Coordinates of C-alpha atoms in Angstrom, one line a residue:
Chain D
M1 CA 8.1 9.2 90.7
D2 CA 7.5 11.1 87.4
A3 CA 4.6 8.9 85.7
T4 CA 6.1 8.8 82.5
K5 CA 8.9 7.0 83.7
R6 CA 7.1 3.6 84.8
P7 CA 7.5 1.2 82.3
L8 CA 5.2 0.4 79.4
R9 CA 3.3 -3.2 79.6
I10 CA 1.5 -4.7 77.3
P11 CA -1.8 -5.8 78.7
P12 CA -1.3 -9.8 78.5
Q13 CA -5.1 -10.2 77.5
F14 CA -3.2 -9.3 74.0
G15 CA -1.3 -12.0 73.5
V16 CA -4.0 -14.2 74.1
Y17 CA -5.5 -12.0 71.5
A18 CA -3.0 -11.8 69.0
E19 CA -2.5 -15.6 69.0
K20 CA -5.7 -16.1 68.9
H21 CA -6.1 -14.2 65.2
N22 CA -2.6 -15.3 64.2
L23 CA -1.7 -11.5 64.0
F24 CA 2.1 -12.0 63.8
E25 CA 1.7 -14.5 60.7
M26 CA -0.8 -12.6 59.3
F27 CA 1.4 -9.3 59.7
R28 CA 4.2 -11.3 58.3
K29 CA 2.5 -12.2 55.5
L30 CA 1.6 -8.8 54.4
I31 CA 4.8 -7.4 54.5
E32 CA 6.2 -10.5 52.1
D33 CA 3.5 -9.6 49.4
L34 CA 4.5 -5.8 50.0
L35 CA 7.8 -6.5 49.5
T36 CA 7.5 -8.9 46.2
H37 CA 5.0 -6.5 44.6
K38 CA 6.3 -3.5 45.7
P39 CA 3.2 -1.7 44.6
E40 CA 2.7 2.1 43.6
D41 CA 0.0 2.6 46.5
P42 CA 0.4 0.4 49.5
L43 CA -2.2 1.5 51.4
E44 CA -5.0 0.6 48.9
F45 CA -2.8 -2.9 48.1
L46 CA -3.0 -3.6 51.7
Q47 CA -6.7 -3.2 51.7
E48 CA -6.8 -5.7 48.7
Q49 CA -5.5 -7.9 50.2
L50 CA -6.7 -8.0 53.4
K51 CA -10.8 -8.2 52.3
R52 CA -9.7 -11.2 50.5
D53 CA -9.2 -13.2 53.3
N54 CA -7.3 -16.6 51.9
N55 CA -4.7 -17.0 53.8
D56 CA -5.9 -20.4 54.8
V57 CA -6.4 -21.7 51.1
P58 CA -3.9 -24.5 50.1
A59 CA -1.2 -23.7 47.7
I60 CA 0.4 -27.2 47.4
I61 CA 2.8 -28.3 44.2
V62 CA 2.8 -32.5 43.6
Q63 CA 6.0 -33.5 41.7
G64 CA 7.8 -36.5 40.8
P65 CA 9.5 -39.1 38.3
T66 CA 7.4 -40.5 35.4
A67 CA 4.7 -42.5 36.3
S68 CA 4.5 -41.7 39.9
G69 CA 1.3 -40.8 40.0
K70 CA 1.4 -37.6 40.5
T71 CA -1.6 -36.2 38.0
T72 CA -3.8 -38.9 40.1
I73 CA -2.5 -37.7 43.5
A74 CA -3.1 -34.1 42.6
K75 CA -6.6 -34.3 40.5
L76 CA -8.0 -36.2 44.1
I77 CA -6.6 -33.3 46.5
C78 CA -8.3 -30.8 44.1
S79 CA -11.5 -33.2 43.8
S80 CA -11.5 -33.8 47.9
S81 CA -10.6 -29.8 48.7
R82 CA -12.5 -28.1 45.8
T83 CA -9.0 -26.5 45.4
A84 CA -8.1 -25.3 41.2
Y85 CA -5.9 -28.0 39.5
I86 CA -3.0 -26.2 37.3
S87 CA -0.7 -28.7 34.7
K88 CA 1.0 -27.9 31.8
D89 CA -2.2 -29.2 30.1
T90 CA -4.6 -27.1 31.3
L91 CA -2.5 -23.8 30.9
L92 CA -2.0 -24.4 27.6
A93 CA -5.6 -25.6 26.7
D94 CA -6.8 -22.1 27.1
D95 CA -7.7 -21.4 23.8
V96 CA -8.6 -17.3 25.0
S97 CA -4.9 -16.5 27.0
S98 CA -2.7 -14.9 24.1
L99 CA 0.2 -16.3 26.5
A100 CA -1.2 -20.1 25.5
A101 CA -0.8 -19.3 21.9
E102 CA 2.6 -17.9 22.2
A103 CA 3.2 -21.1 24.1
K104 CA 1.8 -23.4 21.7
Q105 CA 3.6 -21.7 18.8
C106 CA 7.0 -22.3 20.4
L107 CA 5.6 -26.4 21.1
Q108 CA 4.7 -26.5 17.4
N109 CA 8.2 -25.3 16.2
N110 CA 9.8 -28.1 18.0
Q111 CA 11.2 -25.2 20.7
P112 CA 11.1 -25.4 24.8
V113 CA 8.4 -22.6 26.2
P114 CA 10.9 -20.1 27.7
T115 CA 10.4 -19.9 31.6
D116 CA 9.4 -16.5 31.8
L117 CA 6.2 -16.9 29.5
W118 CA 5.8 -20.2 32.0
V119 CA 5.6 -17.7 34.9
K120 CA 3.6 -15.3 33.1
M121 CA 0.8 -17.9 32.2
I122 CA 0.7 -18.9 35.8
E123 CA 0.8 -15.8 37.5
A124 CA -2.3 -15.0 35.1
R125 CA -4.0 -18.2 36.1
L126 CA -3.1 -17.9 39.9
K127 CA -5.0 -14.1 39.4
L128 CA -8.2 -16.0 38.5
Y129 CA -10.6 -15.9 41.5
D130 CA -11.0 -20.0 41.6
C131 CA -7.4 -19.9 43.1
V132 CA -7.5 -16.9 44.9
K133 CA -10.5 -17.9 46.7
K134 CA -10.0 -22.0 46.8
G135 CA -6.1 -22.2 46.8
W136 CA -4.4 -24.1 44.1
V137 CA -3.0 -27.8 43.3
M138 CA 0.0 -27.4 40.5
D139 CA 1.0 -30.8 39.0
G140 CA 4.5 -31.6 37.4
F141 CA 5.5 -27.7 37.3
P142 CA 8.4 -26.4 38.0
E143 CA 10.5 -28.8 36.2
T144 CA 14.0 -27.3 36.9
R145 CA 15.5 -25.4 39.5
E146 CA 15.4 -21.9 37.1
Q147 CA 11.8 -22.4 36.7
A148 CA 11.2 -22.9 40.2
L149 CA 13.4 -19.9 41.2
A150 CA 11.8 -17.4 38.8
L151 CA 8.1 -18.3 40.3
Q152 CA 9.5 -17.8 44.0
A153 CA 10.8 -14.2 42.3
V154 CA 7.0 -13.0 41.4
G155 CA 6.1 -14.2 44.8
I156 CA 4.8 -17.6 44.3
S157 CA 5.4 -20.1 46.4
A158 CA 3.6 -23.4 47.8
K159 CA 2.6 -24.4 51.4
H160 CA 3.1 -27.9 50.8
Y161 CA 5.6 -29.3 48.5
I162 CA 4.8 -33.0 48.1
V163 CA 7.7 -35.2 46.0
L164 CA 6.3 -39.3 45.1
E165 CA 9.5 -40.9 44.8
A166 CA 9.6 -44.8 43.6
P167 CA 12.3 -46.5 42.5
D168 CA 13.1 -46.4 38.5
T169 CA 12.1 -50.4 37.8
V170 CA 9.0 -49.8 39.1
L171 CA 8.5 -46.6 37.7
I172 CA 9.4 -48.3 34.3
E173 CA 7.1 -51.1 34.4
R174 CA 4.4 -49.1 35.7
Q175 CA 4.8 -46.8 32.3
M176 CA 4.9 -49.6 30.2
G177 CA 1.5 -50.9 31.2
K178 CA 0.0 -47.2 31.5
R179 CA -3.2 -46.3 29.2
I180 CA -5.0 -43.6 28.6
D181 CA -8.8 -43.0 28.0
P182 CA -8.5 -40.3 25.4
E183 CA -12.4 -39.2 25.9
T184 CA -12.0 -38.4 29.7
K185 CA -8.7 -38.2 29.9
E186 CA -8.5 -41.0 32.9
I187 CA -5.7 -42.7 33.7
Y188 CA -6.0 -46.6 33.8
H189 CA -3.1 -49.6 34.3
T190 CA -3.6 -52.8 32.4
T191 CA -2.4 -54.5 35.7
F192 CA -3.1 -52.7 38.6
D193 CA -6.0 -49.9 37.8
F194 CA -7.9 -52.0 34.8
P195 CA -11.4 -50.4 34.1
S196 CA -14.8 -51.9 35.1
N197 CA -16.4 -50.7 31.9
P198 CA -16.2 -52.7 29.0
D199 CA -16.7 -49.6 27.1
V200 CA -13.8 -47.9 28.4
E201 CA -11.6 -50.9 27.9
S202 CA -12.1 -50.9 24.1
R203 CA -11.0 -47.1 23.7
L204 CA -7.8 -47.1 26.0
V205 CA -5.0 -45.8 24.0
E206 CA -1.1 -45.5 24.8
P207 CA -0.7 -42.8 26.6
P208 CA 0.7 -39.9 24.2
E209 CA 4.4 -39.9 25.7
G210 CA 4.8 -43.4 24.7
C211 CA 5.3 -46.2 27.1
S212 CA 8.4 -48.3 26.0
E213 CA 11.7 -48.8 28.1
A214 CA 13.7 -46.8 26.8
A215 CA 12.0 -43.9 26.5
T216 CA 11.0 -44.1 29.9
A217 CA 14.5 -44.2 31.1
E218 CA 15.3 -41.5 29.1
R219 CA 12.7 -39.3 31.3
L220 CA 13.9 -40.6 34.9
M221 CA 17.2 -39.3 33.4
R222 CA 16.0 -35.7 33.2
W223 CA 13.9 -36.1 36.4
H224 CA 16.8 -37.6 38.5
R225 CA 19.2 -34.6 36.7
Y226 CA 17.1 -31.7 37.9
S227 CA 15.2 -33.2 41.2
A228 CA 17.7 -32.1 43.6
G229 CA 18.3 -28.8 42.6
L230 CA 14.4 -28.2 42.2
Q231 CA 14.0 -29.7 46.0
R232 CA 16.3 -27.5 47.5
C233 CA 14.0 -24.4 46.4
F234 CA 11.6 -25.7 48.7
E235 CA 13.5 -27.4 51.5
K236 CA 11.0 -25.9 54.7
Y237 CA 7.9 -27.2 53.2
K238 CA 8.6 -30.5 51.5
K239 CA 8.1 -34.1 51.9
S240 CA 8.9 -37.2 50.1
I241 CA 6.3 -40.1 50.1
N242 CA 7.1 -43.4 48.6
A243 CA 4.9 -43.8 45.7
D244 CA 5.1 -47.8 45.8
Q245 CA 2.3 -48.0 47.7
P246 CA -1.5 -48.7 46.8
K247 CA -3.0 -44.9 45.6
A248 CA -5.2 -45.0 49.1
D249 CA -2.1 -45.2 51.2
V250 CA -0.1 -42.5 49.3
F251 CA -3.1 -40.4 49.5
A252 CA -3.6 -40.4 53.0
Q253 CA -0.3 -39.5 53.8
V254 CA -0.1 -36.5 51.4
L255 CA -3.3 -36.0 53.7
T256 CA -1.3 -36.1 56.8
F257 CA 1.2 -33.8 55.6
L258 CA -1.3 -31.3 54.6
K259 CA -2.9 -30.8 58.0
V260 CA 0.3 -29.5 58.9
K261 CA 1.3 -26.5 59.4
T262 CA 4.4 -24.4 59.1
R263 CA 6.4 -23.2 62.2
S264 CA 5.8 -19.7 62.4
L265 CA 8.4 -17.1 64.4
A266 CA 6.1 -15.3 66.6
P267 CA 6.2 -15.2 70.1
H268 CA 4.2 -18.1 71.9
T269 CA 3.7 -18.8 75.5
P270 CA 3.2 -22.4 76.3
R271 CA -0.4 -22.2 78.4
I272 CA -0.5 -25.7 78.8
I273 CA -3.8 -27.9 80.6
L274 CA -2.8 -31.5 81.4
L275 CA -5.9 -33.8 82.3
G276 CA -6.0 -37.1 82.9
P277 CA -7.1 -39.8 85.6
T278 CA -5.7 -40.2 89.0
G279 CA -2.1 -41.8 88.8
S280 CA -2.0 -40.8 84.5
G281 CA 1.0 -38.9 85.1
K282 CA 0.0 -35.5 85.6
G283 CA 2.1 -34.2 88.2
V284 CA 5.6 -36.1 87.1
Q285 CA 4.7 -34.2 83.6
A286 CA 4.0 -31.1 84.3
A287 CA 6.9 -31.2 86.3
L288 CA 9.3 -31.9 83.8
L289 CA 7.7 -29.4 81.6
A290 CA 8.0 -27.1 84.3
S291 CA 11.3 -27.7 84.7
K292 CA 12.5 -27.6 81.1
Y293 CA 10.9 -25.5 79.3
N294 CA 10.5 -23.0 82.9
L295 CA 6.7 -23.1 83.1
V296 CA 5.1 -21.9 86.3
N297 CA 3.8 -25.6 87.9
V298 CA 0.1 -24.3 88.6
S299 CA -2.0 -27.4 90.4
S300 CA -5.5 -26.6 91.4
G301 CA -5.1 -29.1 94.5
Q302 CA -2.1 -27.3 95.6
L303 CA -3.2 -24.1 95.7
V304 CA -6.2 -25.0 97.4
K305 CA -4.0 -25.8 100.2
E306 CA -1.8 -23.2 100.2
A307 CA -4.9 -20.9 100.0
V308 CA -6.2 -22.9 103.2
S309 CA -3.4 -22.5 105.3
S310 CA -2.7 -19.0 104.5
Q311 CA -5.5 -18.6 106.1
S312 CA -6.9 -15.8 103.6
K313 CA -9.9 -14.5 102.9
S314 CA -10.8 -16.7 100.3
G315 CA -9.1 -19.8 101.7
E316 CA -11.6 -19.6 105.1
A317 CA -14.4 -19.5 102.6
M318 CA -13.0 -22.9 101.4
R319 CA -11.8 -24.4 104.4
P320 CA -15.3 -26.2 105.7
Y321 CA -15.7 -27.7 102.4
V322 CA -11.6 -28.8 102.6
E323 CA -12.1 -30.6 106.1
R324 CA -15.2 -32.5 104.9
G325 CA -13.2 -33.4 102.1
M326 CA -15.8 -32.2 99.7
L327 CA -14.8 -30.3 96.8
V328 CA -14.5 -26.8 96.4
P329 CA -17.6 -25.0 94.8
D330 CA -16.5 -23.4 91.1
N331 CA -17.0 -19.7 91.6
L332 CA -13.8 -20.1 94.3
M333 CA -11.8 -22.4 92.7
V334 CA -12.1 -20.2 89.1
K335 CA -11.0 -17.1 91.0
L336 CA -8.5 -18.5 92.9
L337 CA -7.0 -19.8 89.5
D338 CA -7.8 -15.9 88.3
D339 CA -5.5 -14.9 90.8
R340 CA -2.9 -17.3 90.2
L341 CA -2.8 -17.0 86.6
S342 CA -3.0 -13.6 86.0
Q343 CA 0.2 -12.9 88.0
V344 CA 3.3 -11.3 86.1
D345 CA 5.3 -14.6 85.8
C346 CA 2.0 -16.9 84.8
T347 CA 1.7 -14.2 82.1
T348 CA 5.4 -14.2 80.6
R349 CA 7.1 -17.7 81.5
G350 CA 3.3 -19.7 80.6
W351 CA 2.0 -22.0 83.2
V352 CA 0.9 -25.6 83.0
L353 CA -2.0 -26.7 84.8
R354 CA -3.3 -29.7 86.5
G355 CA -5.9 -31.1 88.4
F356 CA -8.5 -28.0 86.8
P357 CA -11.1 -28.1 85.0
R358 CA -13.2 -31.0 85.8
T359 CA -16.1 -30.3 84.7
R360 CA -17.2 -28.5 81.6
E361 CA -18.7 -25.6 82.9
Q362 CA -15.2 -24.9 84.8
A363 CA -13.8 -25.4 82.1
E364 CA -16.0 -22.6 80.1
N365 CA -15.4 -20.6 82.8
L366 CA -12.1 -20.8 82.7
S367 CA -11.9 -19.2 79.1
T368 CA -14.4 -16.6 79.9
C369 CA -11.9 -15.6 82.4
G370 CA -9.1 -14.6 79.7
H371 CA -7.3 -18.3 80.5
E372 CA -7.8 -19.7 77.4
P373 CA -5.2 -23.0 77.1
N374 CA -3.0 -23.4 73.8
R375 CA -2.3 -27.0 74.6
V376 CA -4.7 -29.6 75.8
F377 CA -3.5 -33.0 76.5
F378 CA -5.2 -36.1 77.4
L379 CA -3.2 -38.7 79.2
D380 CA -5.0 -41.4 78.1
V381 CA -4.4 -44.5 80.7
P382 CA -6.2 -47.7 80.9
N383 CA -7.5 -48.5 84.2
D384 CA -5.5 -51.6 85.0
S385 CA -2.7 -49.6 84.9
V386 CA -3.7 -47.1 87.5
Y387 CA -4.4 -49.5 90.0
E388 CA -1.1 -51.1 89.0
R389 CA 1.0 -47.9 89.7
L390 CA -1.3 -46.5 92.8
T391 CA -2.6 -49.2 95.0
L392 CA 0.8 -51.4 95.2
R393 CA 2.6 -48.7 96.7
S394 CA 3.5 -48.6 100.5
L395 CA 5.9 -47.0 103.2
D396 CA 7.8 -48.0 105.5
V397 CA 7.4 -46.4 108.8
V398 CA 10.6 -46.7 109.9
T399 CA 12.7 -45.4 107.7
G400 CA 10.0 -43.7 105.6
Q401 CA 10.9 -45.2 102.7
R402 CA 8.5 -45.9 99.7
F403 CA 8.3 -48.7 97.9
H404 CA 5.9 -50.7 95.3
S405 CA 5.9 -54.1 95.5
L406 CA 6.7 -54.5 91.9
Y407 CA 8.7 -51.7 90.4
N408 CA 10.6 -50.9 93.8
P409 CA 9.8 -53.9 95.9
P410 CA 11.2 -53.6 99.5
R411 CA 14.7 -55.5 100.0
T412 CA 13.6 -58.1 103.2
V413 CA 10.5 -59.6 103.9
E414 CA 10.6 -57.6 107.6
I415 CA 10.2 -54.8 105.4
K416 CA 7.7 -55.6 103.3
E417 CA 5.8 -56.6 106.4
R418 CA 5.9 -53.5 108.6
G419 CA 5.2 -51.2 105.1
V420 CA 1.5 -49.5 105.0
Q421 CA -0.4 -48.1 102.4
Q422 CA -1.4 -44.5 102.1
P423 CA -5.3 -44.3 102.7
S424 CA -5.9 -42.5 99.7
D425 CA -4.1 -45.3 97.4
A426 CA -7.1 -47.8 98.9
E427 CA -8.7 -50.3 95.6
E428 CA -12.0 -47.7 96.5
E429 CA -10.9 -44.7 96.9
V430 CA -8.9 -44.6 93.4
H431 CA -11.9 -46.1 92.1
Q432 CA -13.6 -43.6 93.0
R433 CA -11.7 -40.5 92.1
L434 CA -11.2 -43.1 88.1
S435 CA -15.3 -42.5 88.3
A436 CA -15.3 -39.4 89.5
F437 CA -13.0 -38.2 85.9
Y438 CA -14.8 -40.2 83.8
A439 CA -17.7 -39.0 84.4
Y440 CA -17.0 -36.1 83.1
A441 CA -13.8 -36.7 80.9
E442 CA -16.3 -37.1 77.7
E443 CA -17.9 -33.1 78.2
I444 CA -14.3 -31.7 78.9
A445 CA -12.7 -33.5 75.4
D446 CA -15.9 -32.2 74.2
F447 CA -15.4 -28.5 74.8
Y448 CA -11.8 -28.8 73.9
E449 CA -11.9 -29.8 70.2
D450 CA -8.2 -29.6 69.5
A451 CA -7.0 -31.6 72.4
Q452 CA -4.1 -33.9 71.5
H453 CA -4.4 -38.1 73.2
I454 CA -1.5 -39.4 74.4
N455 CA -0.7 -42.6 75.5
A456 CA 0.4 -42.7 78.9
D457 CA 0.8 -45.6 79.7
Q458 CA 4.6 -45.9 79.0
D459 CA 7.9 -45.0 80.7
P460 CA 7.7 -41.4 81.9
H461 CA 10.2 -40.1 79.4
T462 CA 8.5 -41.5 76.3
V463 CA 5.7 -40.0 77.3
F464 CA 7.4 -36.9 77.8
E465 CA 8.9 -36.7 74.3
C466 CA 5.6 -37.5 73.2
V467 CA 4.1 -34.1 74.6
E468 CA 7.0 -31.9 73.6
S469 CA 6.6 -32.6 70.3
M470 CA 3.2 -31.3 70.3
L471 CA 4.2 -28.1 72.6
V472 CA 6.8 -27.2 69.8
N473 CA 4.8 -27.9 67.0
P474 CA 1.8 -26.0 65.4
T475 CA -1.3 -27.9 66.3
P476 CA -2.2 -29.5 63.1
R477 CA -5.0 -27.7 61.1
R478 CA -8.4 -29.4 59.8
L479 CA -9.2 -29.9 56.7
E480 CA -12.2 -29.3 55.1
L481 CA -12.5 -32.4 52.9
D482 CA -15.6 -33.9 50.7
D483 CA -15.8 -37.5 51.1
Chain W
M1 CA 27.9 -7.7 50.3
D2 CA 25.9 -5.7 48.8
F3 CA 22.5 -6.7 48.4
P4 CA 20.5 -5.0 45.9
R5 CA 17.3 -6.8 46.1
A6 CA 17.5 -6.1 49.8
N7 CA 18.9 -2.6 49.8
D8 CA 15.4 -2.0 47.2
S9 CA 13.0 -3.7 49.8
K10 CA 14.0 -1.2 52.7
Q11 CA 14.2 1.8 50.7
Y12 CA 10.8 0.5 50.0
L13 CA 9.9 0.1 53.4
Q14 CA 11.5 3.3 54.1
E15 CA 9.7 5.3 51.7
H16 CA 6.5 4.2 52.4
K17 CA 7.1 4.2 56.0
I18 CA 5.7 0.6 56.3
M19 CA 6.9 -0.1 59.5
E20 CA 5.4 2.7 60.9
L21 CA 1.8 1.7 59.5
F22 CA 2.6 -1.7 61.2
D23 CA 3.4 -0.4 64.7
N24 CA 0.0 2.1 64.7
L25 CA -1.6 -1.0 63.1
T26 CA -0.6 -2.9 66.4
A27 CA -1.2 -0.3 68.8
Q28 CA -4.9 0.3 67.7
L29 CA -5.3 -3.6 67.7
V30 CA -3.9 -4.0 71.2
F31 CA -6.1 -0.9 72.3
H32 CA -9.1 -1.8 70.7
R33 CA -8.7 -6.0 70.4
P34 CA -11.5 -6.4 68.0
D35 CA -13.6 -9.4 67.1
N36 CA -12.6 -8.9 63.7
P37 CA -9.2 -7.5 63.0
K38 CA -8.9 -8.2 59.1
A39 CA -12.6 -5.5 59.0
F40 CA -11.2 -3.4 61.7
M41 CA -7.4 -3.1 59.6
V42 CA -9.3 -2.0 56.3
D43 CA -11.5 0.1 58.4
Y44 CA -8.2 2.0 59.5
I45 CA -6.4 2.0 56.4
Q46 CA -9.5 3.5 54.9
K47 CA -9.2 6.5 57.4
L48 CA -5.8 7.0 56.8
K49 CA -6.4 6.5 52.6
E50 CA -9.3 9.6 53.3
S51 CA -7.0 12.1 55.9
R52 CA -4.0 11.3 53.1
T53 CA -6.5 13.3 50.5
A54 CA -7.5 15.4 53.0
K55 CA -4.5 16.0 54.5
M56 CA -6.4 15.8 58.1
D57 CA -7.2 14.1 60.6
F58 CA -5.1 11.3 60.9
P59 CA -6.3 8.5 62.5
C60 CA -4.4 8.4 66.1
I61 CA -5.1 6.8 69.8
F62 CA -4.3 9.7 71.0
D63 CA -7.2 12.8 71.0
D64 CA -7.0 16.0 72.9
S65 CA -9.0 14.5 76.1
N66 CA -5.3 12.1 76.3
I67 CA -2.9 15.0 76.0
A68 CA -5.1 17.1 78.4
S69 CA -5.0 14.4 80.9
V70 CA -1.2 13.5 80.3
F71 CA -0.2 17.3 80.5
G72 CA -2.9 17.2 84.1
M73 CA -0.5 14.2 85.4
L74 CA 2.8 16.1 84.5
D75 CA 1.3 18.7 86.6
P76 CA -0.7 17.5 89.6
T77 CA -0.2 21.3 91.3
K78 CA -1.9 23.0 88.3
K79 CA 0.7 25.6 87.8
G80 CA 0.3 25.6 84.4
F81 CA 3.5 24.9 83.4
I82 CA 6.1 22.2 82.9
S83 CA 9.6 21.3 82.7
L84 CA 11.9 20.2 79.8
A85 CA 12.9 17.3 80.8
Q86 CA 9.1 16.2 81.7
Y87 CA 7.9 17.0 78.2
K88 CA 11.0 15.2 76.8
E89 CA 9.8 12.0 78.8
A90 CA 6.0 12.6 77.8
M91 CA 6.7 12.8 73.9
A92 CA 8.9 9.6 74.4
T93 CA 6.1 8.1 75.9
M94 CA 3.3 9.0 73.7
G95 CA 5.4 8.1 70.5
C96 CA 6.5 11.2 69.4
V97 CA 9.1 11.5 67.0
G98 CA 10.7 14.8 65.2
F99 CA 8.9 17.6 68.4
D100 CA 11.1 20.4 68.7
P101 CA 13.6 19.7 71.4
N102 CA 13.7 23.3 72.6
P103 CA 10.4 24.7 72.4
P104 CA 9.6 28.0 73.7
G105 CA 9.8 28.4 77.1
A106 CA 12.2 25.7 76.9
E107 CA 15.2 28.5 78.4
N108 CA 13.3 28.6 81.5
D109 CA 12.3 25.2 82.2
C110 CA 8.4 26.1 82.3
I111 CA 6.7 24.5 79.2
S112 CA 3.2 25.6 79.1
K113 CA -0.1 23.5 78.3
D114 CA -0.6 25.4 74.8
T115 CA 3.0 24.3 73.3
F116 CA 2.9 21.2 74.7
T117 CA -0.7 20.5 73.5
R118 CA 0.5 21.9 69.7
E119 CA 3.5 19.6 69.5
V120 CA 1.9 16.7 70.6
K121 CA -0.5 17.3 68.0
E122 CA 1.8 17.9 65.3
S123 CA 4.2 15.4 66.0
L124 CA 1.4 12.6 66.3
A125 CA 0.2 14.2 63.3
Q126 CA 3.3 13.1 61.7
T127 CA 3.9 9.8 62.9
S128 CA 0.1 8.7 62.1
A129 CA 0.8 10.0 58.4
T130 CA 2.2 6.6 57.3
F131 CA 2.6 7.3 53.8
R132 CA 5.0 8.6 50.9
P133 CA 5.1 12.0 51.7

């Protein structure tokens, strides 16, 4: 055969590598930036972008009607994640910028500030070092769809868009009690959030926008007029949060949302490890996953049995251990799995592995072979349920039918009496397997930091839905927060 | 329907050979698998910028010894010639575009090593020069 006619194949390690470094998203972002800015010299521009190294910084817009607490929440996010805070007030307060002076001139003449002026101010602000390095939170801007589209046209878009919502009556009542400390610009409330310091209390004033019912209603009308169009600009990364709750609860929900990564179109081959005690349903879940997502179902026990019965070289090496009921040594086991997981079907379709690793060392060895899982699930189930699931099973020796005295009891007393238990289902055996698992569970959990825990003490299909939801969505990211 | 902004973008990508640049970057990453891909890409672009000024030594994953060994594989009996079909296939495999479809010696179905090396180098330089000419 002509040597040049062989099919070209990308090395399987590259898939793992690209996923680890998020290459797909990085390329997408770079090309997106190139197209929005269309620089004269793309090479120079790409170098600049790559040197910035700020793919993970937050870019958040907090929106909501008047008195929904958007400023409070935005400032909380800023102080906990050390990002820059941007609002109309802070933009106008810039004394140096000529743009801000122009905008103030507009406001003095009682004219609205034109959209393009706002956009220019924001663009200038976002170029500053703190926004580039640490990210930004924008509070209360854009106010209309037009402004949002103008921002998007110059390539400014949020990664998270938070809308705080509350019934109008609640908001009007809140606005009536709103008080501001003129010195620190902190916001207080006459009933819900009264200052503890009497000095602060004495200098509280009503907010400049007024807190009468009519004025608030006017501003709410304005919000309702523009909000639907505005929210359509940010459909993909929008989250509505009920603002009629205590501040801490709203903030907790906001943080949960900020942990969500946007879904990417990057090609994704699932490499799953299921961990759990005996009887937690690893086998069932693996079979379900394998049939729905066309994955290769790899069970370590099965592999050992196959190797032994095929009388291969490695199988013969394992035979003495298997015959004496001992665990196969780590190096043989890892070799066996490495061979299986390196085959073409595993690298192209993805795999789901169970029964391995049992110790942290095995997990480390597996990763050094290049088989890094991208999802690890712990199926958590209490010991009582495991005993209930396993020890009550019996087998009818005449018909070969299997029964479970709670979930699937034998129909007659006669059948019940001739049922026998599998030796491995005996209580001591189960106890032994359970303690073997829990002896190492903690150190494995330490190794797989991104592992996700699932309550497996439920119906198999409920558990499966849980697993699926964590499989198809990106794993949540860790936030670096100050308390 | 005509989308002016979409057409502008397409034209921009073509003009500056952005997609080719990213193809080459991917090839480099597949081959080297560096620990810090960003720094690696910055280096690559730096090399490309230098070669743009110097108009030579474009960064490429194939060097002279690779070209020689490809020729060696196609010519295992050391005749010193390969056929036109082999020449075309080799060019396609190495990702060369814009090579001469009828190089000297094509009429006799004999392409010499020198011709092959020269054509490969020329077209690799062309594919690696991913910026506006």
